[in-house]
Each structure stands twice: as structure tokens, then as C-alpha cells.
């Protein structure tokens, strides 16, 4: 059974159809990437899974249970966490305070403290800046903080919306290394949105190309490695 099974979802914003019959399966432990141009529907897909927007048709199953229509906070407690595009960290709060916010729904405070130390051990730059206001961190550090904060909810499924946005290639590589390390140490399954396939083919197990609200191409990173089919699906050349 797939950990996540999105089946034929349709989403509309007013008259604008954002997703038209999107299906996606994610097995436990996989890194699955969704790539597509601006406005393709990538953020909407993650929002639908996390419960932030409600598809008017289709079904979403997480861990075998239907979750469509379940409120976002309930979906979060089931083990789904979203790292939104633009990070949305609290700039005037410290790194430590941002991490606490990630864990605010958890009652197991001793475990929270242990998780915090384990995650910070993977992120020495954040550990060094633990009492800095988050707004003073670099873009890459803020992205790492956004990921760390999401991991503090103890998710099984982490949804990451465009982690490379506005960051230098070297920093993007570091972010991906950390995501892969977290997959190992925290047992995460990852769905990652990106605009370009550059990094994705190196780090993902499977890749989906989304354009105009539909998956145009899906395959393993190995199958799509030469990039030609991706370019065709992405730009819509027939
Ligand atoms: P980006 O890379 O710009 O984030 P995306 O692939 O994530 O793009 P979405 O943000 O999911 O795409 O948007 C899909 C479509 O839905 C776009 O045409 C967008 O303008 C529209 N859209 C998104 N959110 C809303 C909203 N709240 N109200 C109206 N239209 C919206």
C-alpha cells in the first residue's frame, strides 16, 4: 500500500481550474519530485494533500485512510507536514523559538527536546545561531530552519514547496543533502516541488512533470535521466 495515494483530484479557484485530474502515488521512504513551470499547480497539489485547499473531485488517501475534507491540523497530527514556499519563518523570533513553534502541538516535551538536539546535530549552522533572530539568517539557513521546524512535528510525510527558490546552486545542493539525510535518520518520505529538473534528477527516486494542472510525464529518475522527455512534457512540445 502506498503511503500517499492521490487519485484524480480536481481543484478550482473560482472559475480558474488549477488541477484537472491529478493522480500521484508515493511509497513509504521515497523521494518524489513534482516539477513544472510557474502556475502549473505544484503548490496547489501540496496544499490539497495538507488539507489547505479542498478538491471538488477525487480522493486522497494517506496511510490507507481517506483524508480529503479532513482539516489541516488533523492531517498534521496524522504525520503530514508542509514546508511552504517562501519559508514563512518568524524573522523576529530566534531560531530556537521557531523550532518550538514547530512542536507546539506535541505533548511529549522530553522527546521534543531530544528531537531538537538530533536535528540540530545535522544542522551545525543553525545550532551555532540558535539564539539569533531568524530574520538575520541567510536565505539558505532560513530554508534549513523551515525544514527543521517542519521536522519538529515528527512527520512521516514531508511536503517541501520549492526549497531552492532564490538560493545559489551550492546552497541548494546542501539543502538536498540535508533532506536526504533526514529521510534516513527520521524515516521520512518526501514530496518536493521544483521549477527545474536540474537537481531533481540527481536526488529523487521518481519525478512527475506537471503542466496546466495535469501530470504530463512520470517516471523514475533513471528512466528520465537524459532530460529530453522532461523538456517535451514541461514545455508542451508535441
Ligand atoms: P508557482 O511556481 O508560481 O508557485 P505552482 O505550480 O505552484 O506555481 P499554483 O500556485 O498551484 O502553481 O497555481 C496554479 C494556478 O492556480 C495558477 O494559475 C495560479 O494563478 C492559480 N491560483 C493559485 N492560488 C490561487 C488562489 N488562492 N486564488 C486564485 N487562483 C489561484
Tab-separated table of C-alpha atoms and ligand atoms in Angstrom:
chain	number	residue	atom	x	y	z
A	1	UNK	CA	0.000	0.000	0.000
A	2	UNK	CA	1.298	3.437	-0.951
A	3	UNK	CA	1.829	5.888	1.927
A	4	UNK	CA	0.128	8.560	-0.172
A	5	UNK	CA	-2.387	7.896	-2.911
A	6	UNK	CA	-3.787	10.948	-4.671
A	7	UNK	CA	-6.388	9.937	-7.190
A	8	UNK	CA	-7.936	12.102	-9.903
A	9	UNK	CA	-8.167	15.332	-7.881
A	10	UNK	CA	-9.665	18.483	-9.347
A	11	UNK	CA	-9.217	21.912	-7.748
A	12	UNK	CA	-10.782	25.198	-8.768
A	13	UNK	CA	-10.210	28.758	-7.529
A	14	UNK	CA	-13.405	30.469	-8.600
A	15	UNK	CA	-13.559	29.927	-12.354
A	16	UNK	CA	-9.869	29.035	-12.592
A	17	UNK	CA	-9.220	25.301	-12.767
A	18	UNK	CA	-5.857	24.693	-11.082
A	19	UNK	CA	-5.791	20.864	-11.048
A	20	UNK	CA	-7.627	18.744	-13.575
A	21	UNK	CA	-7.487	15.078	-12.621
A	22	UNK	CA	-4.144	14.818	-10.903
A	23	UNK	CA	-3.048	11.403	-9.610
A	24	UNK	CA	0.104	10.624	-7.665
A	25	UNK	CA	1.306	7.660	-5.616
A	26	UNK	CA	4.129	7.858	-3.115
A	27	UNK	CA	5.591	4.794	-1.439
A	28	UNK	CA	7.000	4.949	2.072
A	29	UNK	CA	10.627	6.131	2.117
A	30	UNK	CA	10.608	7.552	-1.402
A	31	UNK	CA	11.707	10.975	-2.579
A	32	UNK	CA	9.203	12.053	-5.223
A	33	UNK	CA	9.598	15.350	-7.068
A	34	UNK	CA	6.984	17.354	-8.892
A	35	UNK	CA	8.432	19.728	-11.431
A	36	UNK	CA	6.606	22.208	-13.564
A	37	UNK	CA	6.562	25.828	-14.684
A	38	UNK	CA	5.126	28.750	-12.762
A	39	UNK	CA	1.397	28.316	-12.216
A	40	UNK	CA	1.342	24.624	-13.203
A	41	UNK	CA	-0.395	23.693	-9.940
A	42	UNK	CA	2.507	22.425	-7.825
A	43	UNK	CA	1.686	24.441	-4.688
A	44	UNK	CA	-1.986	23.603	-5.068
A	45	UNK	CA	-1.116	19.890	-5.135
A	46	UNK	CA	0.789	20.098	-1.844
A	47	UNK	CA	-1.916	22.303	-0.304
A	48	UNK	CA	-4.562	19.742	-1.271
A	49	UNK	CA	-2.594	16.938	0.398
A	50	UNK	CA	-2.055	19.028	3.555
A	51	UNK	CA	-5.739	19.975	3.689
A	52	UNK	CA	-5.305	23.682	2.871
A	53	UNK	CA	-7.416	23.559	-0.281
A	54	UNK	CA	-10.256	21.177	-0.920
A	55	UNK	CA	-10.529	19.361	-4.261
A	56	UNK	CA	-14.101	19.235	-5.584
A	57	UNK	CA	-13.492	15.825	-7.107
A	58	UNK	CA	-11.166	12.903	-6.491
A	59	UNK	CA	-9.747	11.148	-3.485
A	60	UNK	CA	-6.655	11.383	-1.289
A	61	UNK	CA	-5.557	8.510	0.927
A	62	UNK	CA	-2.773	8.779	3.442
A	63	UNK	CA	-1.613	5.645	5.235
A	64	UNK	CA	-4.697	3.881	3.888
A	65	UNK	CA	-7.196	6.443	5.221
A	66	UNK	CA	-9.233	8.894	3.150
A	67	UNK	CA	-8.188	12.411	4.207
A	68	UNK	CA	-9.977	14.611	1.693
A	69	UNK	CA	-12.053	17.073	3.730
A	70	UNK	CA	-10.029	16.467	6.898
A	71	UNK	CA	-8.913	19.774	8.498
A	72	UNK	CA	-5.221	20.673	8.078
A	73	UNK	CA	-4.420	20.468	11.799
A	74	UNK	CA	-5.800	16.915	11.932
A	75	UNK	CA	-3.790	15.950	8.845
A	76	UNK	CA	-0.705	17.398	10.539
A	77	UNK	CA	-1.262	15.234	13.619
A	78	UNK	CA	-1.539	12.217	11.307
A	79	UNK	CA	2.071	12.860	10.237
A	80	UNK	CA	1.950	15.178	7.241
A	81	UNK	CA	3.985	18.385	7.377
A	82	UNK	CA	4.316	21.142	4.780
A	83	UNK	CA	7.324	23.413	4.264
A	84	UNK	CA	5.672	26.241	2.353
A	85	UNK	CA	7.190	28.197	-0.496
A	86	UNK	CA	8.858	31.318	0.862
A	87	UNK	CA	9.625	29.505	4.142
A	88	UNK	CA	7.312	31.567	6.397
A	89	UNK	CA	9.638	31.581	9.328
A	90	UNK	CA	9.197	34.183	12.066
A	91	UNK	CA	12.001	36.668	11.470
A	92	UNK	CA	11.865	38.461	14.804
A	93	UNK	CA	11.825	35.211	16.795
A	94	UNK	CA	15.027	33.281	17.455
A	95	UNK	CA	15.972	30.041	15.731
A	96	UNK	CA	15.154	28.196	18.977
A	97	UNK	CA	11.733	29.848	19.196
A	98	UNK	CA	10.941	28.973	15.580
A	99	UNK	CA	11.760	25.334	16.349
A	100	UNK	CA	9.496	25.348	19.418
A	101	UNK	CA	6.642	26.605	17.240
A	102	UNK	CA	7.125	23.516	15.047
A	103	UNK	CA	6.493	21.309	18.050
A	104	UNK	CA	3.723	23.272	19.739
A	105	UNK	CA	1.104	20.575	19.205
A	106	UNK	CA	3.248	17.857	20.775
A	107	UNK	CA	2.758	16.893	24.413
A	108	UNK	CA	5.906	14.764	24.717
A	109	UNK	CA	8.196	17.615	25.765
A	110	UNK	CA	11.181	15.427	26.704
A	111	UNK	CA	11.009	13.797	23.261
A	112	UNK	CA	10.715	17.236	21.670
A	113	UNK	CA	13.956	18.285	23.352
A	114	UNK	CA	15.687	15.124	22.120
A	115	UNK	CA	14.387	15.650	18.569
A	116	UNK	CA	15.618	19.216	18.637
A	117	UNK	CA	19.131	18.135	19.596
A	118	UNK	CA	19.184	15.369	16.989
A	119	UNK	CA	18.031	17.686	14.209
A	120	UNK	CA	20.441	20.429	15.248
A	121	UNK	CA	23.301	17.914	15.184
A	122	UNK	CA	22.619	17.604	11.442
A	123	UNK	CA	22.461	21.375	11.048
A	124	UNK	CA	25.516	22.868	12.760
A	125	UNK	CA	24.982	26.295	11.195
A	126	UNK	CA	21.579	26.542	12.850
A	127	UNK	CA	22.959	25.209	16.117
A	128	UNK	CA	25.586	27.981	16.115
A	129	UNK	CA	22.868	30.579	15.544
A	130	UNK	CA	20.300	29.133	17.916
A	131	UNK	CA	19.693	32.442	19.755
A	132	UNK	CA	19.810	34.677	16.663
A	133	UNK	CA	16.655	36.235	15.303
A	134	UNK	CA	15.738	34.060	12.326
A	135	UNK	CA	15.466	37.174	10.141
A	136	UNK	CA	19.246	37.583	10.375
A	137	UNK	CA	19.963	34.172	8.861
A	138	UNK	CA	20.956	33.786	5.224
A	139	UNK	CA	18.362	32.521	2.729
A	140	UNK	CA	19.812	29.005	2.827
A	141	UNK	CA	19.835	28.943	6.620
A	142	UNK	CA	16.235	30.142	6.685
A	143	UNK	CA	15.277	27.308	4.334
A	144	UNK	CA	17.066	24.836	6.614
A	145	UNK	CA	15.202	26.313	9.584
A	146	UNK	CA	11.867	25.953	7.771
A	147	UNK	CA	12.680	22.279	7.119
A	148	UNK	CA	13.869	21.722	10.691
A	149	UNK	CA	10.722	23.351	12.070
A	150	UNK	CA	8.543	21.061	9.966
A	151	UNK	CA	10.517	18.008	11.086
A	152	UNK	CA	9.871	19.013	14.719
A	153	UNK	CA	6.250	17.957	14.197
A	154	UNK	CA	7.594	14.387	13.716
A	155	UNK	CA	6.093	13.874	10.279
A	156	UNK	CA	6.132	10.694	8.260
A	157	UNK	CA	5.448	12.614	5.079
A	158	UNK	CA	7.225	15.914	4.455
A	159	UNK	CA	5.953	18.135	1.644
A	160	UNK	CA	8.507	20.736	0.529
A	161	UNK	CA	7.471	23.553	-1.802
A	162	UNK	CA	10.325	24.881	-3.955
A	163	UNK	CA	13.200	24.654	-1.465
A	164	UNK	CA	15.706	26.047	-3.975
A	165	UNK	CA	13.842	29.279	-4.669
A	166	UNK	CA	16.280	32.189	-4.717
A	167	UNK	CA	19.262	30.183	-3.461
A	168	UNK	CA	22.708	29.668	-5.001
A	169	UNK	CA	23.322	26.213	-6.539
A	170	UNK	CA	25.858	25.217	-3.892
A	171	UNK	CA	23.386	26.024	-1.115
A	172	UNK	CA	20.630	24.132	-2.925
A	173	UNK	CA	22.859	21.046	-3.005
A	174	UNK	CA	23.351	21.370	0.756
A	175	UNK	CA	19.592	21.624	1.312
A	176	UNK	CA	19.047	18.458	-0.695
A	177	UNK	CA	21.823	16.631	1.157
A	178	UNK	CA	20.060	17.542	4.396
A	179	UNK	CA	16.674	16.420	3.116
A	180	UNK	CA	18.168	13.051	2.117
A	181	UNK	CA	19.916	12.736	5.473
A	182	UNK	CA	16.619	13.447	7.247
A	183	UNK	CA	14.937	10.796	5.170
A	184	UNK	CA	17.427	8.332	6.623
A	185	UNK	CA	17.573	9.496	10.238
A	186	UNK	CA	13.898	10.431	10.658
A	187	UNK	CA	12.432	7.802	8.349
A	188	UNK	CA	10.809	10.479	6.192
A	189	UNK	CA	9.010	10.178	2.899
A	190	UNK	CA	9.408	13.315	0.772
A	191	UNK	CA	7.393	15.074	-1.896
A	192	UNK	CA	9.319	18.056	-3.249
A	193	UNK	CA	8.164	20.713	-5.708
A	194	UNK	CA	10.690	22.327	-8.010
A	195	UNK	CA	10.588	24.542	-11.057
A	196	UNK	CA	13.572	22.963	-12.712
A	197	UNK	CA	14.755	19.387	-13.128
A	198	UNK	CA	18.460	20.172	-12.545
A	199	UNK	CA	18.845	18.849	-9.024
A	200	UNK	CA	15.787	16.688	-9.011
A	201	UNK	CA	17.191	14.032	-11.319
A	202	UNK	CA	20.173	13.663	-9.040
A	203	UNK	CA	18.261	13.353	-5.766
A	204	UNK	CA	14.771	11.999	-6.474
A	205	UNK	CA	13.621	8.404	-6.829
A	206	UNK	CA	10.719	9.418	-9.048
A	207	UNK	CA	9.830	12.530	-10.997
A	208	UNK	CA	6.465	13.891	-12.156
A	209	UNK	CA	6.149	16.704	-14.665
A	210	UNK	CA	3.114	18.893	-14.024
A	211	UNK	CA	1.798	21.355	-16.576
A	212	UNK	CA	-1.529	23.188	-16.614
A	213	UNK	CA	-2.949	21.140	-13.749
A	214	UNK	CA	-2.116	17.699	-15.148
A	215	UNK	CA	0.744	15.250	-14.756
A	216	UNK	CA	2.212	15.042	-18.269
A	217	UNK	CA	5.003	12.617	-17.528
A	218	UNK	CA	6.001	10.332	-14.656
A	219	UNK	CA	8.941	8.012	-14.261
A	220	UNK	CA	11.948	7.066	-12.198
A	221	UNK	CA	14.867	9.476	-12.199
A	222	UNK	CA	16.857	6.806	-14.072
A	223	UNK	CA	14.205	6.496	-16.782
A	224	UNK	CA	14.073	10.251	-17.295
A	225	UNK	CA	17.794	10.888	-16.837
A	226	UNK	CA	18.597	12.198	-20.311
A	227	UNK	CA	16.089	15.045	-19.864
A	228	UNK	CA	14.572	15.022	-23.365
A	229	UNK	CA	11.193	13.613	-22.349
A	230	UNK	CA	11.062	16.014	-19.397
A	231	UNK	CA	11.701	19.023	-21.636
A	232	UNK	CA	8.987	17.892	-24.006
A	233	UNK	CA	6.440	17.397	-21.221
A	234	UNK	CA	7.451	20.594	-19.418
A	235	UNK	CA	7.233	22.910	-22.393
A	236	UNK	CA	4.431	21.059	-24.132
A	237	UNK	CA	6.138	20.423	-27.484
A	238	UNK	CA	4.347	17.610	-29.224
B	1	LIG	P1	4.452	28.665	-8.641
B	1	LIG	O1	5.711	28.079	-9.094
B	1	LIG	O2	4.213	30.038	-9.150
B	1	LIG	O3	4.206	28.539	-7.161
B	1	LIG	P2	2.618	26.476	-8.966
B	1	LIG	O4	2.958	25.432	-9.973
B	1	LIG	O5	2.886	26.186	-7.555
B	1	LIG	O6	3.306	27.817	-9.388
B	1	LIG	P3	-0.037	27.076	-8.110
B	1	LIG	O7	0.455	28.109	-7.149
B	1	LIG	O8	-0.538	25.807	-7.563
B	1	LIG	O9	1.093	26.770	-9.181
B	1	LIG	O10	-1.148	27.761	-9.002
B	1	LIG	C1	-1.892	27.081	-10.012
B	1	LIG	C2	-2.836	28.067	-10.638
B	1	LIG	O11	-3.834	28.466	-9.709
B	1	LIG	C3	-2.157	29.350	-11.107
B	1	LIG	O12	-2.746	29.767	-12.305
B	1	LIG	C4	-2.469	30.333	-10.000
B	1	LIG	O13	-2.519	31.650	-10.502
B	1	LIG	C5	-3.820	29.875	-9.509
B	1	LIG	N1	-4.015	30.127	-8.076
B	1	LIG	C6	-3.249	29.678	-7.068
B	1	LIG	N2	-3.726	30.047	-5.867
B	1	LIG	C7	-4.836	30.779	-6.124
B	1	LIG	C8	-5.805	31.458	-5.310
B	1	LIG	N3	-5.718	31.452	-3.973
B	1	LIG	N4	-6.798	32.104	-5.940
B	1	LIG	C9	-6.901	32.113	-7.291
B	1	LIG	N5	-6.046	31.484	-8.123
B	1	LIG	C10	-5.024	30.832	-7.551
